[in-house]
PDB file of C-alpha atoms and ligand atoms in Angstrom:
ATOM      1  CA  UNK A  21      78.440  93.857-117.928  1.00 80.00           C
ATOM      2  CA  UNK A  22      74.671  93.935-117.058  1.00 92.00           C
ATOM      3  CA  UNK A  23      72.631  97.040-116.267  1.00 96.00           C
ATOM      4  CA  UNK A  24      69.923  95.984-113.501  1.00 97.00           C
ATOM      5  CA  UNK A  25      67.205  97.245-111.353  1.00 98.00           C
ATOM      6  CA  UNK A  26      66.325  95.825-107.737  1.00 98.00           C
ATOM      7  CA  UNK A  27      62.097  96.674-107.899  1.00 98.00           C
ATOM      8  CA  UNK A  28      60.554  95.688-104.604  1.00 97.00           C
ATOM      9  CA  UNK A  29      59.147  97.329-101.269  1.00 96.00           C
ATOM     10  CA  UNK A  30      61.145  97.836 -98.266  1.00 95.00           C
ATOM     11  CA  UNK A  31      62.936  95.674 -96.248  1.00 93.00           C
ATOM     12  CA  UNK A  32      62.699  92.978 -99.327  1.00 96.00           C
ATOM     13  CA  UNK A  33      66.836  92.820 -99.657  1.00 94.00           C
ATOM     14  CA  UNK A  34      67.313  94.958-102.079  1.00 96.00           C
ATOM     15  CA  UNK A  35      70.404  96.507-100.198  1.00 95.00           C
ATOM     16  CA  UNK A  36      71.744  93.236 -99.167  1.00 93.00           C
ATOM     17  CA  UNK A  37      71.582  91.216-102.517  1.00 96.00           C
ATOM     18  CA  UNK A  38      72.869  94.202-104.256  1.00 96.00           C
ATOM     19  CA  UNK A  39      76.211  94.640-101.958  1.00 95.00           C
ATOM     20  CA  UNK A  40      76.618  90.708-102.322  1.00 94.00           C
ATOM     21  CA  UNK A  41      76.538  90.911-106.366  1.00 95.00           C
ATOM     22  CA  UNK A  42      78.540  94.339-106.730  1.00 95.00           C
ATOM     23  CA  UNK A  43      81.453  92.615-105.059  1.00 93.00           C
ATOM     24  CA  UNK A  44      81.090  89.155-106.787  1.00 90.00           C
ATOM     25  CA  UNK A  45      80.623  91.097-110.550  1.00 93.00           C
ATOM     26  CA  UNK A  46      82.359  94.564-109.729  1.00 93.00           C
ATOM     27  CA  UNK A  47      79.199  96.064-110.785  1.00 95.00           C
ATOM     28  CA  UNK A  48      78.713  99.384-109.449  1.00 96.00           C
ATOM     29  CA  UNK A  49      75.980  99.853-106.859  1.00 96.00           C
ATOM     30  CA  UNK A  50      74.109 102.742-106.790  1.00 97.00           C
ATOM     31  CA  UNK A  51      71.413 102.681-104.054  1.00 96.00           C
ATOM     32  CA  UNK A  52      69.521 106.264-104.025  1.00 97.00           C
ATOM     33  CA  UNK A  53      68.549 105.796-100.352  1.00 95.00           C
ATOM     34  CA  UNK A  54      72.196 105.565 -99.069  1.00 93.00           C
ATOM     35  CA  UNK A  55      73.075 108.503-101.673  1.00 95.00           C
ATOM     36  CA  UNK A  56      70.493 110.364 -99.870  1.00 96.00           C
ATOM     37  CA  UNK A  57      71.370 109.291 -96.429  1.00 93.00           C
ATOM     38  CA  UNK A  58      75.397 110.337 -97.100  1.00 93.00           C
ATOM     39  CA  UNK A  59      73.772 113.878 -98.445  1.00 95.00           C
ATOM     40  CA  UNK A  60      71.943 114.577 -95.109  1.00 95.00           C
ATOM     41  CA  UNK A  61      74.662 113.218 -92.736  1.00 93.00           C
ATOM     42  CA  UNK A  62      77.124 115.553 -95.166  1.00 95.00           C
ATOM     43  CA  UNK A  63      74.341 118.714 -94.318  1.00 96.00           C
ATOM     44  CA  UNK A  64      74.019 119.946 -97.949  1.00 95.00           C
ATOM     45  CA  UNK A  65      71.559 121.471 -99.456  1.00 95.00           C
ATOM     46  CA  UNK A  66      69.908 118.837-101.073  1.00 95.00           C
ATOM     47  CA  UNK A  67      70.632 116.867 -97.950  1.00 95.00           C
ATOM     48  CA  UNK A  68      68.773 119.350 -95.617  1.00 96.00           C
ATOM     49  CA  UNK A  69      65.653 119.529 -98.512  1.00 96.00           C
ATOM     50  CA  UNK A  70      65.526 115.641 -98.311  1.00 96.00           C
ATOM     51  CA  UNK A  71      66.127 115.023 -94.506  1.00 96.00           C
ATOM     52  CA  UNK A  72      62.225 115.820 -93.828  1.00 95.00           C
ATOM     53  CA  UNK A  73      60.700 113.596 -96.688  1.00 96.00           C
ATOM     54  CA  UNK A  74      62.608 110.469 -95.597  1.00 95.00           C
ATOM     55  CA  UNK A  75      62.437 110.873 -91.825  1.00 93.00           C
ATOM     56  CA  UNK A  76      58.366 110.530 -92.672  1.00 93.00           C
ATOM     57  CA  UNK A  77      58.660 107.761 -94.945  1.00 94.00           C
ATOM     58  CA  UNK A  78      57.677 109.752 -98.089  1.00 96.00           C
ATOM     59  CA  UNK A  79      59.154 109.383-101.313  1.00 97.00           C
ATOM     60  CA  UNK A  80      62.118 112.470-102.203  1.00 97.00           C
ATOM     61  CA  UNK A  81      60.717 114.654-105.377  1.00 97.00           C
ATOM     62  CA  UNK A  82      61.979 113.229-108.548  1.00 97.00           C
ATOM     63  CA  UNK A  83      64.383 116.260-109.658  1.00 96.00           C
ATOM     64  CA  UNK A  84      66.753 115.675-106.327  1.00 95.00           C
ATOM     65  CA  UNK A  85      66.924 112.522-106.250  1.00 97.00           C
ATOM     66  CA  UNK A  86      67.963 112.568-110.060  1.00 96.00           C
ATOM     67  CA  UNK A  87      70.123 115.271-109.224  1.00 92.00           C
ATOM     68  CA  UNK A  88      72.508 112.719-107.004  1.00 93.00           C
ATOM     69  CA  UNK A  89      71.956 109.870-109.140  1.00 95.00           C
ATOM     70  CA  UNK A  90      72.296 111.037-112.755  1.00 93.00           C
ATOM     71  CA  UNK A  91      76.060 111.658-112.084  1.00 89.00           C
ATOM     72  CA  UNK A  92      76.838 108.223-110.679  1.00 93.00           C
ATOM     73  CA  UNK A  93      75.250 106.375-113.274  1.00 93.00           C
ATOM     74  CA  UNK A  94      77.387 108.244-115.994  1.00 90.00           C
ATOM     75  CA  UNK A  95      80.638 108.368-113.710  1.00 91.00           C
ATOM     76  CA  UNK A  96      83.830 105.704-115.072  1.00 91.00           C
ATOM     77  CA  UNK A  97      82.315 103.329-111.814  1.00 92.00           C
ATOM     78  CA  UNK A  98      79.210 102.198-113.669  1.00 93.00           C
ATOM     79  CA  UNK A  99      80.772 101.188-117.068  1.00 92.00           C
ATOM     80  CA  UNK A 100      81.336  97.863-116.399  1.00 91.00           C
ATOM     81  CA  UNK A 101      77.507  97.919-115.396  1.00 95.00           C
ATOM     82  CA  UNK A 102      75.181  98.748-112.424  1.00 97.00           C
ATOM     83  CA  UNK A 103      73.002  97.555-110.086  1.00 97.00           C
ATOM     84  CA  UNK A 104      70.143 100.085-109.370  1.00 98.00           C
ATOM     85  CA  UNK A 105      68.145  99.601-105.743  1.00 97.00           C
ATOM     86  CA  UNK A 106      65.976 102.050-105.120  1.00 97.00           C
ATOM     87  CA  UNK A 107      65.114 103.568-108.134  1.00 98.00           C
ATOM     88  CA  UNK A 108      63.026 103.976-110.118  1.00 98.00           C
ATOM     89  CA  UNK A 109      60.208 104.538-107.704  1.00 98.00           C
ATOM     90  CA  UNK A 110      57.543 105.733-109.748  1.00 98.00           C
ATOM     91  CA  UNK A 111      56.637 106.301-113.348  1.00 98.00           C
ATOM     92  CA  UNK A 112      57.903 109.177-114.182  1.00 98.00           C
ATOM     93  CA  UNK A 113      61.482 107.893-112.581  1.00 98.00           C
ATOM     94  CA  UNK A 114      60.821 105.135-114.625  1.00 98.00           C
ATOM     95  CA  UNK A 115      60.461 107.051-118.140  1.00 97.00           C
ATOM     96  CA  UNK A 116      63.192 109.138-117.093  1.00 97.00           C
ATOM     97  CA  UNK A 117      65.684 106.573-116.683  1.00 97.00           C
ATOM     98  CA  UNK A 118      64.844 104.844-119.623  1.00 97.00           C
ATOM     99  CA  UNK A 119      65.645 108.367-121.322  1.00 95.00           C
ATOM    100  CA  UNK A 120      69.314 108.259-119.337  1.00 94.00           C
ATOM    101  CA  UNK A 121      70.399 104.197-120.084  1.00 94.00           C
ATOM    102  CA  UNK A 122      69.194 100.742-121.201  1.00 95.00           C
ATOM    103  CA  UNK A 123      68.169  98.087-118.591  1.00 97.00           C
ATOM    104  CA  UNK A 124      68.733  94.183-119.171  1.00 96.00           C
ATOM    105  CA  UNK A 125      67.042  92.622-116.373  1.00 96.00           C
ATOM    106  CA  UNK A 126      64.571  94.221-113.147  1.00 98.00           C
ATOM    107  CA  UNK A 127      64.763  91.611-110.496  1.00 98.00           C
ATOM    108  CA  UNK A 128      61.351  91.762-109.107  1.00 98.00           C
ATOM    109  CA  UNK A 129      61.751  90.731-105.466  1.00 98.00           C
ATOM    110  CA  UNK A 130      58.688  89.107-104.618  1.00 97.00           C
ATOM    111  CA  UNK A 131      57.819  88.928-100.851  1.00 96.00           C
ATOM    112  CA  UNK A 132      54.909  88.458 -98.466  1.00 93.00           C
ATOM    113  CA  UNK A 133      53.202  91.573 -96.600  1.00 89.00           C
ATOM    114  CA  UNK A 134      53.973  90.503 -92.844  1.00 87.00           C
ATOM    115  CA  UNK A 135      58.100  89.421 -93.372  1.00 91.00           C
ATOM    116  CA  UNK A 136      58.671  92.827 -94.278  1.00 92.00           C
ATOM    117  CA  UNK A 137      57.380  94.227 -91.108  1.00 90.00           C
ATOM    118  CA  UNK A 138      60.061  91.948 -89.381  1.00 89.00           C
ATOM    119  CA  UNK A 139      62.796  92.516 -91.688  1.00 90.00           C
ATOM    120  CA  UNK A 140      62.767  96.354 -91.242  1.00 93.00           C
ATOM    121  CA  UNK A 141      62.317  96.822 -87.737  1.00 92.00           C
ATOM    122  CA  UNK A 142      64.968  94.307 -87.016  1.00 94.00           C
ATOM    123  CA  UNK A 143      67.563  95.723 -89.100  1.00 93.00           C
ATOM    124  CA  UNK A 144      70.497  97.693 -88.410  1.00 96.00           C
ATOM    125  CA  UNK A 145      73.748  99.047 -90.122  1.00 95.00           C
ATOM    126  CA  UNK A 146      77.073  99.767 -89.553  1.00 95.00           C
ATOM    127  CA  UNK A 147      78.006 103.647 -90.163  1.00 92.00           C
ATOM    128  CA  UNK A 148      81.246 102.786 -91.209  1.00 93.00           C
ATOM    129  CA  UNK A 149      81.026 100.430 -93.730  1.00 93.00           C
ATOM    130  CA  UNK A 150      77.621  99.961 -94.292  1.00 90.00           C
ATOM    131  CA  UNK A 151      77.119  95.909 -93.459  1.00 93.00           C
ATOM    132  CA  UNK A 152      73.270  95.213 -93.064  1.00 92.00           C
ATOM    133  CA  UNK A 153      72.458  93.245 -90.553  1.00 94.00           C
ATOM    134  CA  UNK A 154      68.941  91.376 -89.033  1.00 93.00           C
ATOM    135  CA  UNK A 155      68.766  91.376 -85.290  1.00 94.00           C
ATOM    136  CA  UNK A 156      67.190  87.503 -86.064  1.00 91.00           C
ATOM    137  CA  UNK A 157      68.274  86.201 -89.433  1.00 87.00           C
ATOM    138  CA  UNK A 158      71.868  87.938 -89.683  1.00 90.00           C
ATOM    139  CA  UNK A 159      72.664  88.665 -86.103  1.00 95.00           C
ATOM    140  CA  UNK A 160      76.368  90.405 -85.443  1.00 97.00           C
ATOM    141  CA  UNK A 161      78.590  87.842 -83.761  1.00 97.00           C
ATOM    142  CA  UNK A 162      78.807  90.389 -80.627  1.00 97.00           C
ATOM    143  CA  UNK A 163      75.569  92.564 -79.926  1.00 96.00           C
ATOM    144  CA  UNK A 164      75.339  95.426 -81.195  1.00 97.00           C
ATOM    145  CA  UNK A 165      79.043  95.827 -83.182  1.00 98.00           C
ATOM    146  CA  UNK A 166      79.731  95.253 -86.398  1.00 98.00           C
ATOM    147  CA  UNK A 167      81.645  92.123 -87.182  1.00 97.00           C
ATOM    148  CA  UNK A 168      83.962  93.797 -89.483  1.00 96.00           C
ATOM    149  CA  UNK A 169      85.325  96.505 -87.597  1.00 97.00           C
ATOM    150  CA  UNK A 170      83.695  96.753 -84.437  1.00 97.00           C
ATOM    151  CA  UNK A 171      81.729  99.904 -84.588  1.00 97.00           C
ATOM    152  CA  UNK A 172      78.209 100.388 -82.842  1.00 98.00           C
ATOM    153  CA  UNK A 173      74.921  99.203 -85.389  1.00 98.00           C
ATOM    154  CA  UNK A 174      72.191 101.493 -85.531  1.00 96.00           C
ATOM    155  CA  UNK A 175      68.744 101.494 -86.197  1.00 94.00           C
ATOM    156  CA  UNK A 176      67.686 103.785 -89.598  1.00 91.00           C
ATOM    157  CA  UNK A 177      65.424 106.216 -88.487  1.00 88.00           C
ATOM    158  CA  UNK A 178      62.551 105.171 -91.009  1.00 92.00           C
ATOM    159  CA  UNK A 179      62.990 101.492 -90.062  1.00 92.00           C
ATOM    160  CA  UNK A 180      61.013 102.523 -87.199  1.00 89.00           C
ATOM    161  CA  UNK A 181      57.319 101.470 -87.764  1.00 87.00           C
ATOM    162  CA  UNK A 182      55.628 104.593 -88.230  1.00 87.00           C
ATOM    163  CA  UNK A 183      57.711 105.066 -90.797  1.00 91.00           C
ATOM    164  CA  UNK A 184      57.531 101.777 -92.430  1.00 92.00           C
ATOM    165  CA  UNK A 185      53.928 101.805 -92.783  1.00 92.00           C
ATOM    166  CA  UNK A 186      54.283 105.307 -94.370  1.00 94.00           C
ATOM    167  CA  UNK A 187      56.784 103.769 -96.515  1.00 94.00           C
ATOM    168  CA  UNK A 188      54.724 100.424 -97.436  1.00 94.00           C
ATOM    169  CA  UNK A 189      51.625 102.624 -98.337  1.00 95.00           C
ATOM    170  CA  UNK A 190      54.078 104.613-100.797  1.00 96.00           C
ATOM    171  CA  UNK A 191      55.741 101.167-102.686  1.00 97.00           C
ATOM    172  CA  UNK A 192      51.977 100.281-102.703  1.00 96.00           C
ATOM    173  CA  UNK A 193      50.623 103.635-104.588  1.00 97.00           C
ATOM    174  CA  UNK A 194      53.571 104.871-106.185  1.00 97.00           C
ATOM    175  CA  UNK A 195      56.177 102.301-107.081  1.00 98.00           C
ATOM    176  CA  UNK A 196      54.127  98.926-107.547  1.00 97.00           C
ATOM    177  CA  UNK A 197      52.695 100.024-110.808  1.00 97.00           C
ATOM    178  CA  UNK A 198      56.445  99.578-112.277  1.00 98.00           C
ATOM    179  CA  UNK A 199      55.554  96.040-111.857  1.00 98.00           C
ATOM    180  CA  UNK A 200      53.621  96.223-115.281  1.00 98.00           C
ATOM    181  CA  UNK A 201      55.351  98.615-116.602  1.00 98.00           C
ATOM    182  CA  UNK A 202      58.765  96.547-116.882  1.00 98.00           C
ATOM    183  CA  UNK A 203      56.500  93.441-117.515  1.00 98.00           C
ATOM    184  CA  UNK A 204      55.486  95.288-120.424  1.00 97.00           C
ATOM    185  CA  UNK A 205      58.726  96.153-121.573  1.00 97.00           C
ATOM    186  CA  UNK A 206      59.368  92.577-121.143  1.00 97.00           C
ATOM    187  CA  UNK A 207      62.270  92.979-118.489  1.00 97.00           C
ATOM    188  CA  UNK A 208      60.853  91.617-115.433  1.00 98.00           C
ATOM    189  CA  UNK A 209      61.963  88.910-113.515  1.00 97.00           C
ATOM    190  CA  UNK A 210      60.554  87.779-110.387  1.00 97.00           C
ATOM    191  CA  UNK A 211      62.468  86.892-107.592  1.00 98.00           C
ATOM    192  CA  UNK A 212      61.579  84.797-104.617  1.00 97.00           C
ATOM    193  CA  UNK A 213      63.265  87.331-102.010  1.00 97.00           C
ATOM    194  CA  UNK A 214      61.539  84.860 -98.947  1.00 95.00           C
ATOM    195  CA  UNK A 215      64.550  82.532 -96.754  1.00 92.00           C
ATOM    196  CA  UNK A 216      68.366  83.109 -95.936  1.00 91.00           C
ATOM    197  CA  UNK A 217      70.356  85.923 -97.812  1.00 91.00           C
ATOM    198  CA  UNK A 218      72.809  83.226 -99.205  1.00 93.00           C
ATOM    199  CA  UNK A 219      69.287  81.347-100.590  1.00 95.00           C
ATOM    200  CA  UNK A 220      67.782  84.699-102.416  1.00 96.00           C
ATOM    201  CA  UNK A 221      71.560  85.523-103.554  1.00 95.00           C
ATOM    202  CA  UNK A 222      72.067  82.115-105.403  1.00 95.00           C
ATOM    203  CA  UNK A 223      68.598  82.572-107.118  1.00 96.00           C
ATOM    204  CA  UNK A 224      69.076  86.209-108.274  1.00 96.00           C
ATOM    205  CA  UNK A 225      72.348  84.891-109.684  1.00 94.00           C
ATOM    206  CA  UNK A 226      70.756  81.997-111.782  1.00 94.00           C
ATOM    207  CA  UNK A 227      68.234  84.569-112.876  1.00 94.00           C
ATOM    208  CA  UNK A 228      70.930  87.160-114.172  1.00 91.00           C
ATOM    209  CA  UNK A 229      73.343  84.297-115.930  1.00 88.00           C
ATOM    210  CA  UNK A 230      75.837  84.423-113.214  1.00 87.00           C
ATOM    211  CA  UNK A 231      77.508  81.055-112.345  1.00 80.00           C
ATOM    212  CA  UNK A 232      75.524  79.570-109.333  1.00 74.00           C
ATOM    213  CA  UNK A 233      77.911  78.101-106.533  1.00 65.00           C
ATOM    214  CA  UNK A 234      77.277  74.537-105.392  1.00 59.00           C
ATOM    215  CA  UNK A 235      77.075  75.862-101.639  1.00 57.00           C
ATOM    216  CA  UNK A 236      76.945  79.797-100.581  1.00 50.00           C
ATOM    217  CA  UNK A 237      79.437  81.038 -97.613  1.00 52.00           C
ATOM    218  CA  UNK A 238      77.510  81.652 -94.399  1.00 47.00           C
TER     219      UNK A 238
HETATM  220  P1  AMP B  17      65.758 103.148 -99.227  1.00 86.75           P
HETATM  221  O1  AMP B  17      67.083 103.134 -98.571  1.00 86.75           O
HETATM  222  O2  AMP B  17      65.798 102.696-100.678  1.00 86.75           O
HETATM  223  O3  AMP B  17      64.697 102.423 -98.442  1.00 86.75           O
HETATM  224  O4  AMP B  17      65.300 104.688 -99.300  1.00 86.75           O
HETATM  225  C1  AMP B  17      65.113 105.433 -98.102  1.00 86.75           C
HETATM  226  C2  AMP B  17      64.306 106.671 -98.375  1.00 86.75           C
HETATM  227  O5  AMP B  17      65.010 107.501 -99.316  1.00 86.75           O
HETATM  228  C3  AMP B  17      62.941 106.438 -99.021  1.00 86.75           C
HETATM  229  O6  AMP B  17      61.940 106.136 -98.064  1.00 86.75           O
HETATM  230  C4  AMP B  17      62.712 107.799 -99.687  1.00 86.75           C
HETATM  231  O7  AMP B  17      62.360 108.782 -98.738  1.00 86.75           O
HETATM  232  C5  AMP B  17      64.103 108.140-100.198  1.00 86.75           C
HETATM  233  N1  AMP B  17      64.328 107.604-101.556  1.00 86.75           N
HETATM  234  C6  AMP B  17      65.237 106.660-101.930  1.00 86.75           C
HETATM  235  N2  AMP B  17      65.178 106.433-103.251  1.00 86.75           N
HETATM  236  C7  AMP B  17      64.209 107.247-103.731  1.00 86.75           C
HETATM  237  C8  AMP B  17      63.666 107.479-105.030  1.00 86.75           C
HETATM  238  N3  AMP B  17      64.089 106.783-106.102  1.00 86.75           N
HETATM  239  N4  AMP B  17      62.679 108.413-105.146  1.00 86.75           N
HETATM  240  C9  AMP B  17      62.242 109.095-104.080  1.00 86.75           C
HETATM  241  N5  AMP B  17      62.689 108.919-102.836  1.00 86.75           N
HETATM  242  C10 AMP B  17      63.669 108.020-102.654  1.00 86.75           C
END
């Protein structure tokens, strides 16, 4: 049981590391982005309002993406504990989830400027069951299909770099000042997010008391 927040900019793994230790713990993971993304490709209302904010890059106003989250965090799922990516993003996230649950560990993930360029604009998904993917580090074994069930990868649309500088500049001014904050609250925990997903999975799992494997699966 562990309640945990992935803090870092885009493209730093966030998604990946927290798929990899929801199925090893049975954590839940909540990722606001993909909540956000299945609430535009579902057309509702809060879907349609945040369609516009994320296509730019910009950061969704606190009170929606609350609205989508507050429920999953509270839902039977996340009792045997949670692992948060993507939010908080700013302070005010910050003070209001501290108002909603405790944390026990933020994984800072701590990586250089230029990688994330490369990690974003080379990634791609699956639409049907959401396996990330790195056109270089984490290739599908046939282009562009998914090696679990064959269906065509695609790009997000705010992977694309207009975006991702919009989105850089907004981790910079907005969500980078959480870095103190949890340091302060004595919760952070830096995390070398730089080499191979199985490399960045076995430290995050040292770091959070899990039992480290001699060797990771490729
Ligand atoms: P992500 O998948 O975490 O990179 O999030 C994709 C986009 O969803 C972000 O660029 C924002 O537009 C929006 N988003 C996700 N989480 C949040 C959040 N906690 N606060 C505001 N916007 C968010």
């Amino acid at each position: 049981m562990a309640h945990l927040v992935l803090l870092g900019p885009p493209g730093a793994g966030k998604g990946t590391q927290a798929a990899e230790l929801a199925k090893e713990t049975g954590w839940a993971h909540l990722s606001t982005g993909d909540l956000l993304r299945a609430a535009v490709r579902a057309g509702t209302p809060l879907g349609r309002e945040a369609d516009g904010y994320m296509r730019m890059g910009l950061l969704v106003p606190d009170e929606l993406v609350l609205g989508i989250l507050e429920e999953r965090l509270r839902a039977p799922e996340a009792s045997k504990g949670f692992l948060l990516d993507g939010y908080p993003r700013n302070l005010a996230q910050a003070e209001t989830l501290a108002g909603i649950t405790s944390l026990d560990h933020v994984l800072y993930f701590e990586i250089p400027n230029e990688l994330l360029i490369e990690r974003t604009t080379n990634r791609r998904h699956c639409p049907r069951c959401g396996r990330i993917y790195n056109l270089i580090t984490r290739p599908p074994r046939q282009p562009g299909r998914c090696d679990v069930d064959g269906a065509e990868l695609l790009q997000r649309s705010d992977d694309r770099a207009e975006a991702v500088a919009t989105r850089l500049s907004a981790y910079g001014q907005q969500t980078a000042p959480l870095l103190d904050y949890y340091r302060r609250a004595g919760l952070l925990r830096t995390l070398d997010a730089t080499g191979t997903p199985a490399e960045v999975t076995r430290r995050a799992r040292s770091i959070v008391g899990l039992p480290v494997r001699a060797r990771e699966p490729l």
